[in-house]
Amino acid sequence: NFRVAKTAGKPLVLLGNVNTVRGTYSYQGRQFELVRDGQIVFRGAEEIDPRLDITAQRTIQGVEARVRILGTARNPE
């Protein structure tokens, strides 16, 4: 569920959730697969800085490595 709104004279506003289904994330030349049901939450603020809760995984020499990204797009953890 996601909305884009624009009022005359004001910035574009994004409101709603985007859930991950599938995809990839590249980090330092390595590719990770996105885990289903991660979330990117847009809160309708004038400054676009969505809240993140995304997990990606990769198998490296038989060991599954997971990376979880939390926080906001401007300040991820």
Short mmCIF file of C-alpha atoms in Angstrom, two decimals:
data_model
loop_
_atom_site.label_atom_id
_atom_site.label_comp_id
_atom_site.label_asym_id
_atom_site.label_seq_id
_atom_site.Cartn_x
_atom_site.Cartn_y
_atom_site.Cartn_z
CA ASN A 1 0.00 0.00 0.00
CA PHE A 2 1.75 3.14 -1.23
CA ARG A 3 0.74 6.73 -2.07
CA VAL A 4 2.46 9.60 -3.84
CA ALA A 5 1.01 13.07 -3.15
CA LYS A 6 1.90 16.50 -4.47
CA THR A 7 0.30 19.74 -3.29
CA ALA A 8 0.92 22.95 -5.26
CA GLY A 9 3.95 24.78 -3.91
CA LYS A 10 4.99 21.90 -1.61
CA PRO A 11 7.41 19.00 -2.07
CA LEU A 12 6.39 15.53 -3.20
CA VAL A 13 5.30 13.28 -0.30
CA LEU A 14 5.56 9.48 -0.18
CA LEU A 15 3.41 7.49 2.24
CA GLY A 16 3.09 3.75 2.72
CA ASN A 17 5.02 0.48 2.72
CA VAL A 18 7.03 -1.40 0.15
CA ASN A 19 7.68 -5.09 0.96
CA THR A 20 10.53 -7.07 -0.59
CA VAL A 21 9.59 -10.11 -2.64
CA ARG A 22 12.85 -10.92 -4.39
CA GLY A 23 15.91 -9.16 -5.67
CA THR A 24 19.60 -8.68 -5.09
CA TYR A 25 21.87 -6.38 -3.12
CA SER A 26 25.51 -5.87 -4.09
CA TYR A 27 28.12 -5.00 -1.47
CA GLN A 28 31.87 -4.84 -2.08
CA GLY A 29 31.52 -6.81 -5.32
CA ARG A 30 29.48 -9.60 -3.75
CA GLN A 31 25.85 -10.25 -4.54
CA PHE A 32 23.29 -11.07 -1.82
CA GLU A 33 19.71 -12.30 -2.36
CA LEU A 34 16.97 -10.27 -0.63
CA VAL A 35 14.88 -12.21 1.88
CA ARG A 36 11.12 -12.01 1.38
CA ASP A 37 9.00 -9.65 3.56
CA GLY A 38 11.57 -6.94 4.25
CA GLN A 39 10.04 -3.47 4.58
CA ILE A 40 10.71 0.05 3.40
CA VAL A 41 8.32 2.44 5.19
CA PHE A 42 7.65 5.95 3.88
CA ARG A 43 6.09 8.15 6.60
CA GLY A 44 4.75 11.06 4.56
CA ALA A 45 7.39 13.54 5.72
CA GLU A 46 8.58 16.35 3.44
CA GLU A 47 12.12 15.00 3.72
CA ILE A 48 12.11 11.56 2.06
CA ASP A 49 13.99 9.25 4.46
CA PRO A 50 12.22 5.88 4.66
CA ARG A 51 12.62 3.47 7.57
CA LEU A 52 14.35 0.23 6.55
CA ASP A 53 14.08 -3.37 7.75
CA ILE A 54 15.68 -5.47 5.02
CA THR A 55 17.59 -8.75 5.17
CA ALA A 56 19.83 -10.20 2.46
CA GLN A 57 21.69 -13.51 2.43
CA ARG A 58 24.50 -15.27 0.58
CA THR A 59 26.10 -18.68 0.94
CA ILE A 60 29.89 -18.45 1.20
CA GLN A 61 31.82 -21.75 1.22
CA GLY A 62 28.81 -23.60 2.66
CA VAL A 63 28.08 -20.99 5.34
CA GLU A 64 25.00 -18.78 5.06
CA ALA A 65 25.83 -15.12 5.70
CA ARG A 66 22.98 -12.69 6.46
CA VAL A 67 23.04 -8.91 6.42
CA ARG A 68 20.20 -6.98 8.09
CA ILE A 69 19.76 -3.30 7.32
CA LEU A 70 17.78 -1.29 9.90
CA GLY A 71 17.31 2.40 10.58
CA THR A 72 16.61 4.96 7.87
CA ALA A 73 17.96 5.37 4.35
CA ARG A 74 20.00 8.39 5.49
CA ASN A 75 21.30 6.64 8.61
CA PRO A 76 21.29 2.84 8.09
CA GLU A 77 22.68 0.39 10.65
#
